[in-house]
CSV table of C-alpha atoms in Angstrom, one decimal:
chain,number,residue,atom,x,y,z
F,33,UNK,CA,105.3,1.5,113.8
F,34,UNK,CA,101.8,0.9,113.2
F,35,UNK,CA,101.0,1.3,116.9
F,36,UNK,CA,102.2,4.7,117.1
F,37,UNK,CA,100.6,6.0,114.3
F,38,UNK,CA,97.5,4.6,115.6
F,39,UNK,CA,98.0,6.3,118.8
F,40,UNK,CA,98.6,9.6,117.5
F,41,UNK,CA,95.6,9.2,115.2
F,42,UNK,CA,93.1,8.1,118.1
F,43,UNK,CA,94.2,10.9,120.2
F,44,UNK,CA,93.4,13.4,117.6
F,45,UNK,CA,90.0,11.6,116.8
F,46,UNK,CA,89.2,11.9,120.5
F,47,UNK,CA,88.3,15.2,119.7
F,48,UNK,CA,85.7,14.4,117.2
F,49,UNK,CA,83.8,11.2,118.9
F,50,UNK,CA,81.0,9.5,117.8
F,51,UNK,CA,78.1,9.1,119.8
F,52,UNK,CA,74.3,9.9,120.2
F,53,UNK,CA,74.4,12.9,122.3
F,54,UNK,CA,74.2,16.3,120.5
F,55,UNK,CA,77.7,17.2,120.9
F,56,UNK,CA,78.6,13.9,119.1
F,57,UNK,CA,75.8,14.3,116.2
F,58,UNK,CA,77.5,17.9,115.7
F,59,UNK,CA,80.9,16.7,115.2
F,60,UNK,CA,79.5,14.5,112.3
F,61,UNK,CA,77.7,17.5,110.6
F,62,UNK,CA,80.6,19.6,111.4
F,63,UNK,CA,82.6,17.3,108.7
F,64,UNK,CA,80.1,17.7,106.0
F,65,UNK,CA,79.7,21.5,106.8
F,66,UNK,CA,83.4,21.6,106.6
F,67,UNK,CA,83.5,19.2,103.3
F,68,UNK,CA,80.6,21.1,101.4
F,69,UNK,CA,82.1,24.5,102.0
F,70,UNK,CA,85.7,23.8,101.1
F,71,UNK,CA,85.2,21.1,98.4
F,72,UNK,CA,81.9,22.3,97.2
F,73,UNK,CA,82.7,20.5,93.5
F,74,UNK,CA,82.6,17.1,95.6
F,75,UNK,CA,79.0,17.2,96.5
F,76,UNK,CA,78.3,15.8,93.2
F,77,UNK,CA,78.8,12.6,95.0
F,78,UNK,CA,75.7,13.3,97.2
F,79,UNK,CA,72.7,12.7,95.1
F,80,UNK,CA,70.3,15.5,95.9
F,81,UNK,CA,72.7,17.7,98.3
F,82,UNK,CA,74.7,18.8,94.7
F,83,UNK,CA,74.0,22.3,96.0
F,84,UNK,CA,74.1,21.9,99.8
F,85,UNK,CA,75.5,24.8,101.8
F,86,UNK,CA,76.6,24.3,105.2
F,87,UNK,CA,73.4,25.4,106.6
F,88,UNK,CA,71.5,22.9,104.7
F,89,UNK,CA,73.7,20.3,106.2
F,90,UNK,CA,73.0,21.6,109.7
F,91,UNK,CA,69.5,21.0,109.5
F,92,UNK,CA,69.5,17.9,107.5
F,93,UNK,CA,68.6,14.5,109.0
F,94,UNK,CA,70.3,13.0,106.3
F,95,UNK,CA,73.8,14.2,107.1
F,96,UNK,CA,73.2,14.0,110.6
F,97,UNK,CA,73.3,10.3,110.1
F,98,UNK,CA,75.9,10.3,107.3
F,99,UNK,CA,78.4,12.3,109.6
F,100,UNK,CA,77.7,9.7,112.2
F,101,UNK,CA,78.7,7.1,109.5
F,102,UNK,CA,81.6,9.0,108.3
F,103,UNK,CA,83.4,9.5,111.4
F,104,UNK,CA,82.7,5.8,113.0
F,105,UNK,CA,84.5,4.6,109.6
F,106,UNK,CA,87.7,6.9,110.1
F,107,UNK,CA,87.3,5.8,114.0
F,108,UNK,CA,87.4,2.2,113.0
F,109,UNK,CA,90.6,2.7,110.7
F,110,UNK,CA,92.4,4.1,113.7
F,111,UNK,CA,91.3,1.6,116.0
F,112,UNK,CA,92.4,-1.4,113.9
F,113,UNK,CA,95.5,0.4,112.5
F,114,UNK,CA,97.6,-1.4,114.8
F,115,UNK,CA,96.5,-4.8,113.5
F,116,UNK,CA,97.2,-4.2,109.7
F,117,UNK,CA,95.6,-7.2,108.2
F,118,UNK,CA,92.1,-6.0,109.9
F,119,UNK,CA,92.8,-2.5,108.7
F,120,UNK,CA,93.2,-3.5,105.2
F,121,UNK,CA,89.8,-5.6,105.5
F,122,UNK,CA,88.3,-2.9,106.2
F,123,UNK,CA,89.8,-0.7,103.4
F,124,UNK,CA,88.7,-3.4,101.1
F,125,UNK,CA,85.0,-3.7,102.6
F,126,UNK,CA,84.9,0.4,102.4
F,127,UNK,CA,85.8,0.5,98.8
F,128,UNK,CA,83.1,-2.4,97.7
F,129,UNK,CA,80.5,-0.6,99.6
F,130,UNK,CA,81.7,2.6,97.6
F,131,UNK,CA,81.2,0.9,94.2
F,132,UNK,CA,77.6,2.2,93.6
F,133,UNK,CA,79.2,5.5,93.5
F,134,UNK,CA,81.8,5.2,90.8
F,135,UNK,CA,84.2,7.7,92.8
F,136,UNK,CA,87.4,8.8,91.0
F,137,UNK,CA,89.7,6.6,92.3
F,138,UNK,CA,92.3,9.6,93.2
F,139,UNK,CA,89.7,10.5,95.9
F,140,UNK,CA,90.6,7.9,98.2
F,141,UNK,CA,94.0,9.7,99.2
F,142,UNK,CA,92.4,13.1,98.7
F,143,UNK,CA,90.2,12.0,101.2
F,144,UNK,CA,92.6,12.3,104.3
F,145,UNK,CA,93.5,15.8,103.1
F,146,UNK,CA,89.9,16.8,103.7
F,147,UNK,CA,89.6,14.8,106.9
F,148,UNK,CA,92.7,16.4,108.4
F,149,UNK,CA,91.4,19.9,107.5
F,150,UNK,CA,88.1,19.0,109.6
F,151,UNK,CA,90.2,17.8,112.2
F,152,UNK,CA,92.1,20.8,112.4
F,153,UNK,CA,88.8,22.8,113.5
F,154,UNK,CA,88.3,20.3,116.3
F,155,UNK,CA,91.9,20.2,117.7
F,156,UNK,CA,95.6,21.1,116.8
F,157,UNK,CA,97.2,18.5,115.0
F,158,UNK,CA,101.3,18.7,115.7
F,159,UNK,CA,103.8,17.4,113.2
F,160,UNK,CA,104.0,13.9,114.6
F,161,UNK,CA,99.9,13.7,114.1
F,162,UNK,CA,99.9,15.2,111.0
F,163,UNK,CA,102.9,12.4,109.8
F,164,UNK,CA,100.9,10.1,111.2
F,165,UNK,CA,97.6,10.6,109.4
F,166,UNK,CA,100.0,10.8,106.1
F,167,UNK,CA,101.2,7.3,106.9
F,168,UNK,CA,97.7,5.7,107.6
F,169,UNK,CA,96.8,7.7,104.3
F,170,UNK,CA,99.3,6.3,102.4
F,171,UNK,CA,98.7,2.6,103.8
F,172,UNK,CA,95.1,2.7,103.0
F,173,UNK,CA,95.1,4.2,99.5
F,174,UNK,CA,97.9,1.6,98.5
F,175,UNK,CA,95.3,-1.1,99.8
F,176,UNK,CA,92.6,0.5,98.1
F,177,UNK,CA,94.1,0.9,94.9
F,178,UNK,CA,95.4,-2.8,94.7
F,179,UNK,CA,91.8,-3.8,95.7
F,180,UNK,CA,90.3,-1.4,93.2
F,181,UNK,CA,92.5,-3.0,90.1
F,182,UNK,CA,91.8,-6.5,91.7
F,183,UNK,CA,87.9,-5.6,91.5
F,184,UNK,CA,88.5,-4.6,87.8
F,185,UNK,CA,87.6,-1.0,88.6
F,186,UNK,CA,89.2,2.2,87.7
F,187,UNK,CA,92.6,2.8,90.0
F,188,UNK,CA,95.6,4.9,89.7
X,135,UNK,CA,88.3,-4.0,132.0
X,136,UNK,CA,87.3,-3.4,128.5
X,137,UNK,CA,91.2,-3.4,127.7
X,138,UNK,CA,91.9,-7.0,128.7
X,139,UNK,CA,88.7,-8.4,127.6
X,140,UNK,CA,89.6,-6.9,123.9
X,141,UNK,CA,93.1,-8.1,124.2
X,142,UNK,CA,91.7,-11.9,125.2
X,143,UNK,CA,89.3,-11.8,122.1
X,144,UNK,CA,91.7,-10.3,119.4
X,145,UNK,CA,94.1,-12.9,120.7
X,146,UNK,CA,91.7,-15.5,120.3
X,147,UNK,CA,90.9,-14.0,116.7
X,148,UNK,CA,94.1,-14.3,115.6
X,149,UNK,CA,93.3,-17.7,114.6
X,150,UNK,CA,90.6,-16.7,112.3
X,151,UNK,CA,92.2,-13.8,110.5
X,152,UNK,CA,90.6,-12.1,107.6
X,153,UNK,CA,92.7,-11.6,104.2
X,154,UNK,CA,92.6,-12.2,100.6
X,155,UNK,CA,94.8,-15.1,100.9
X,156,UNK,CA,93.3,-18.9,100.8
X,157,UNK,CA,93.7,-19.9,104.2
X,158,UNK,CA,92.0,-16.5,105.4
X,159,UNK,CA,89.1,-17.1,102.9
X,160,UNK,CA,88.7,-20.5,104.2
X,161,UNK,CA,88.4,-19.0,107.8
X,162,UNK,CA,85.7,-17.0,106.5
X,163,UNK,CA,83.6,-19.9,104.7
X,164,UNK,CA,84.2,-21.9,107.8
X,165,UNK,CA,81.9,-19.9,110.1
X,166,UNK,CA,79.1,-20.4,107.8
X,167,UNK,CA,79.7,-24.1,107.3
X,168,UNK,CA,79.8,-24.6,111.0
X,169,UNK,CA,76.6,-21.9,111.5
X,170,UNK,CA,74.5,-24.1,108.6
X,171,UNK,CA,75.5,-27.0,110.2
X,172,UNK,CA,74.7,-26.6,113.6
X,173,UNK,CA,72.1,-24.1,113.3
X,174,UNK,CA,70.2,-24.9,110.0
X,175,UNK,CA,67.0,-23.4,111.0
X,176,UNK,CA,68.6,-19.7,110.7
X,177,UNK,CA,69.5,-20.3,107.3
X,178,UNK,CA,66.1,-18.7,106.7
X,179,UNK,CA,67.4,-15.6,106.8
X,180,UNK,CA,69.8,-16.4,104.0
X,181,UNK,CA,67.3,-15.9,101.0
X,182,UNK,CA,68.4,-18.3,98.2
X,183,UNK,CA,70.4,-20.7,100.8
X,184,UNK,CA,67.8,-21.8,103.3
X,185,UNK,CA,68.8,-25.1,102.3
X,186,UNK,CA,72.8,-24.9,101.8
X,187,UNK,CA,75.0,-27.7,103.0
X,188,UNK,CA,78.4,-27.1,104.4
X,189,UNK,CA,79.4,-28.8,100.8
X,190,UNK,CA,77.2,-25.8,99.3
X,191,UNK,CA,78.9,-23.1,101.4
X,192,UNK,CA,82.5,-24.5,100.3
X,193,UNK,CA,81.9,-23.8,96.9
X,194,UNK,CA,79.7,-20.6,97.1
X,195,UNK,CA,81.3,-17.4,96.1
X,196,UNK,CA,78.8,-15.5,97.6
X,197,UNK,CA,79.6,-17.3,101.0
X,198,UNK,CA,83.1,-16.9,100.4
X,199,UNK,CA,82.6,-12.7,100.3
X,200,UNK,CA,80.2,-13.0,102.9
X,201,UNK,CA,82.6,-15.0,105.2
X,202,UNK,CA,85.3,-12.2,105.2
X,203,UNK,CA,82.5,-9.7,106.2
X,204,UNK,CA,81.3,-11.4,109.4
X,205,UNK,CA,84.9,-12.1,110.1
X,206,UNK,CA,85.7,-8.5,109.6
X,207,UNK,CA,82.9,-7.3,111.7
X,208,UNK,CA,83.8,-9.5,114.9
X,209,UNK,CA,87.5,-8.1,114.4
X,210,UNK,CA,86.3,-4.8,114.0
X,211,UNK,CA,84.2,-5.1,117.6
X,212,UNK,CA,87.3,-6.4,119.4
X,213,UNK,CA,89.6,-3.8,118.0
X,214,UNK,CA,87.3,-1.4,118.9
X,215,UNK,CA,86.1,-2.5,122.1
X,216,UNK,CA,89.0,-0.7,124.6
X,217,UNK,CA,87.4,2.4,123.2
X,218,UNK,CA,83.6,2.0,124.2
X,219,UNK,CA,82.0,4.8,122.3
X,220,UNK,CA,83.5,3.7,119.0
X,221,UNK,CA,82.4,-0.1,119.8
X,222,UNK,CA,78.8,0.9,120.5
X,223,UNK,CA,78.6,3.4,117.4
X,224,UNK,CA,79.9,0.3,115.3
X,225,UNK,CA,77.3,-1.9,117.0
X,226,UNK,CA,74.3,0.9,116.3
X,227,UNK,CA,75.8,0.9,112.7
X,228,UNK,CA,75.9,-3.1,112.5
X,229,UNK,CA,71.9,-3.1,113.6
X,230,UNK,CA,71.1,-0.3,110.6
X,231,UNK,CA,72.4,-2.6,108.2
X,232,UNK,CA,70.6,-5.2,109.2
X,233,UNK,CA,67.2,-3.5,109.6
X,234,UNK,CA,66.3,-5.0,106.1
X,235,UNK,CA,66.5,-8.5,107.6
X,236,UNK,CA,63.8,-8.1,109.7
X,237,UNK,CA,65.9,-10.6,112.3
X,238,UNK,CA,64.4,-11.9,115.7
X,239,UNK,CA,66.2,-9.4,117.9
X,240,UNK,CA,67.1,-12.3,120.4
X,241,UNK,CA,69.7,-13.4,117.8
X,242,UNK,CA,71.9,-10.6,118.3
X,243,UNK,CA,73.2,-12.1,121.7
X,244,UNK,CA,72.6,-15.7,120.4
X,245,UNK,CA,75.1,-14.7,117.5
X,246,UNK,CA,78.3,-14.9,119.8
X,247,UNK,CA,77.1,-18.3,121.0
X,248,UNK,CA,77.6,-19.4,117.4
X,249,UNK,CA,80.9,-17.6,117.1
X,250,UNK,CA,82.2,-19.0,120.0
X,251,UNK,CA,81.6,-22.5,119.0
X,252,UNK,CA,83.4,-21.6,115.8
X,253,UNK,CA,85.9,-20.2,117.2
X,254,UNK,CA,86.6,-23.3,119.2
X,255,UNK,CA,87.0,-25.1,116.0
X,256,UNK,CA,90.0,-22.7,115.4
X,257,UNK,CA,91.8,-22.5,118.7
X,258,UNK,CA,91.0,-23.7,122.5
X,259,UNK,CA,89.4,-21.0,124.1
X,260,UNK,CA,90.3,-20.8,128.0
X,261,UNK,CA,88.0,-19.8,130.9
X,262,UNK,CA,89.1,-16.3,130.9
X,263,UNK,CA,88.7,-16.0,127.0
X,264,UNK,CA,85.3,-17.6,126.9
X,265,UNK,CA,84.5,-15.0,129.5
X,266,UNK,CA,85.6,-12.0,127.8
X,267,UNK,CA,83.5,-13.0,124.8
X,268,UNK,CA,80.6,-13.3,126.9
X,269,UNK,CA,81.1,-9.8,128.1
X,270,UNK,CA,81.4,-8.5,125.2
X,271,UNK,CA,78.5,-9.9,123.8
X,272,UNK,CA,76.5,-8.6,126.8
X,273,UNK,CA,77.8,-4.9,126.2
X,274,UNK,CA,76.8,-5.7,122.4
X,275,UNK,CA,73.5,-6.8,122.9
X,276,UNK,CA,72.8,-4.1,125.6
X,277,UNK,CA,73.8,-1.4,123.1
X,278,UNK,CA,71.9,-3.2,120.2
X,279,UNK,CA,68.4,-3.6,122.3
X,280,UNK,CA,68.5,0.2,123.2
X,281,UNK,CA,69.3,1.2,119.5
X,282,UNK,CA,66.5,-1.2,118.0
X,283,UNK,CA,64.1,0.4,121.0
X,284,UNK,CA,65.5,3.9,119.8
X,285,UNK,CA,64.5,2.8,116.4
X,286,UNK,CA,61.0,1.5,116.8
X,287,UNK,CA,62.0,-1.7,115.8
X,288,UNK,CA,61.3,-5.0,117.7
X,289,UNK,CA,63.7,-5.7,120.9
X,290,UNK,CA,64.0,-7.8,123.7
């Protein structure tokens, strides 16, 4: 099961590849342009960028780098998904690194809705691929909430 | 080529799995016990632990966590290796995160010698597997040094 989910997610992610070339950097910027345009309330988590427009993101060195970081994280999730213990360890590490941002714990699941929306701007997601992302999101969120709880942090 | 290298590295890493259970936590501690015992000079990079013995590592909550982090990073390298652009992006991200430690750039390649030595304490590495790790180390180091150079940092 997890092998097929991983395969479908990886295939769709091949349309938003990380890298040092301009086209790859743009894939990263495009995530934040999509994110901030469609979910402006969530800009509150990006100190100093609470009012950023898509145009601001486009010109921002910070979001060029941040774009690569977020894309890489999602690629790593897909690459590791077939090895569930590694995947879950990466989820926990991701949670640990976000501790300082005091995020609403409901956002961990919501992220995947945002990401699917972004990915739809890069490629068509067929039914099986959408379901694969939903499955990964569910497994991610389950591990995230358990780890938040075990870490004494707010969880849902 | 990279698929077979990934397969061999992943197989050997299955003997040093990450996780929340005691056996997994011990795999992580064991890395630092091996590291500090065999390369005591490199403890200088671990502020506050410059004189740590294997016994100190064993009792340390910091190195329980650090052990999981290092094992996870190596698992992610192996999981992503068949997708070279993702692998190289993870290398660059790893370099970025270590910038603050001002490491000798020669240590990026040397790390894999340490890691293979550790892994030998967990499982027998046959010739093909040793060569697979050497190949991954070479590709890792090539990307690491280019990225250090592009970042205006010391490189070899």
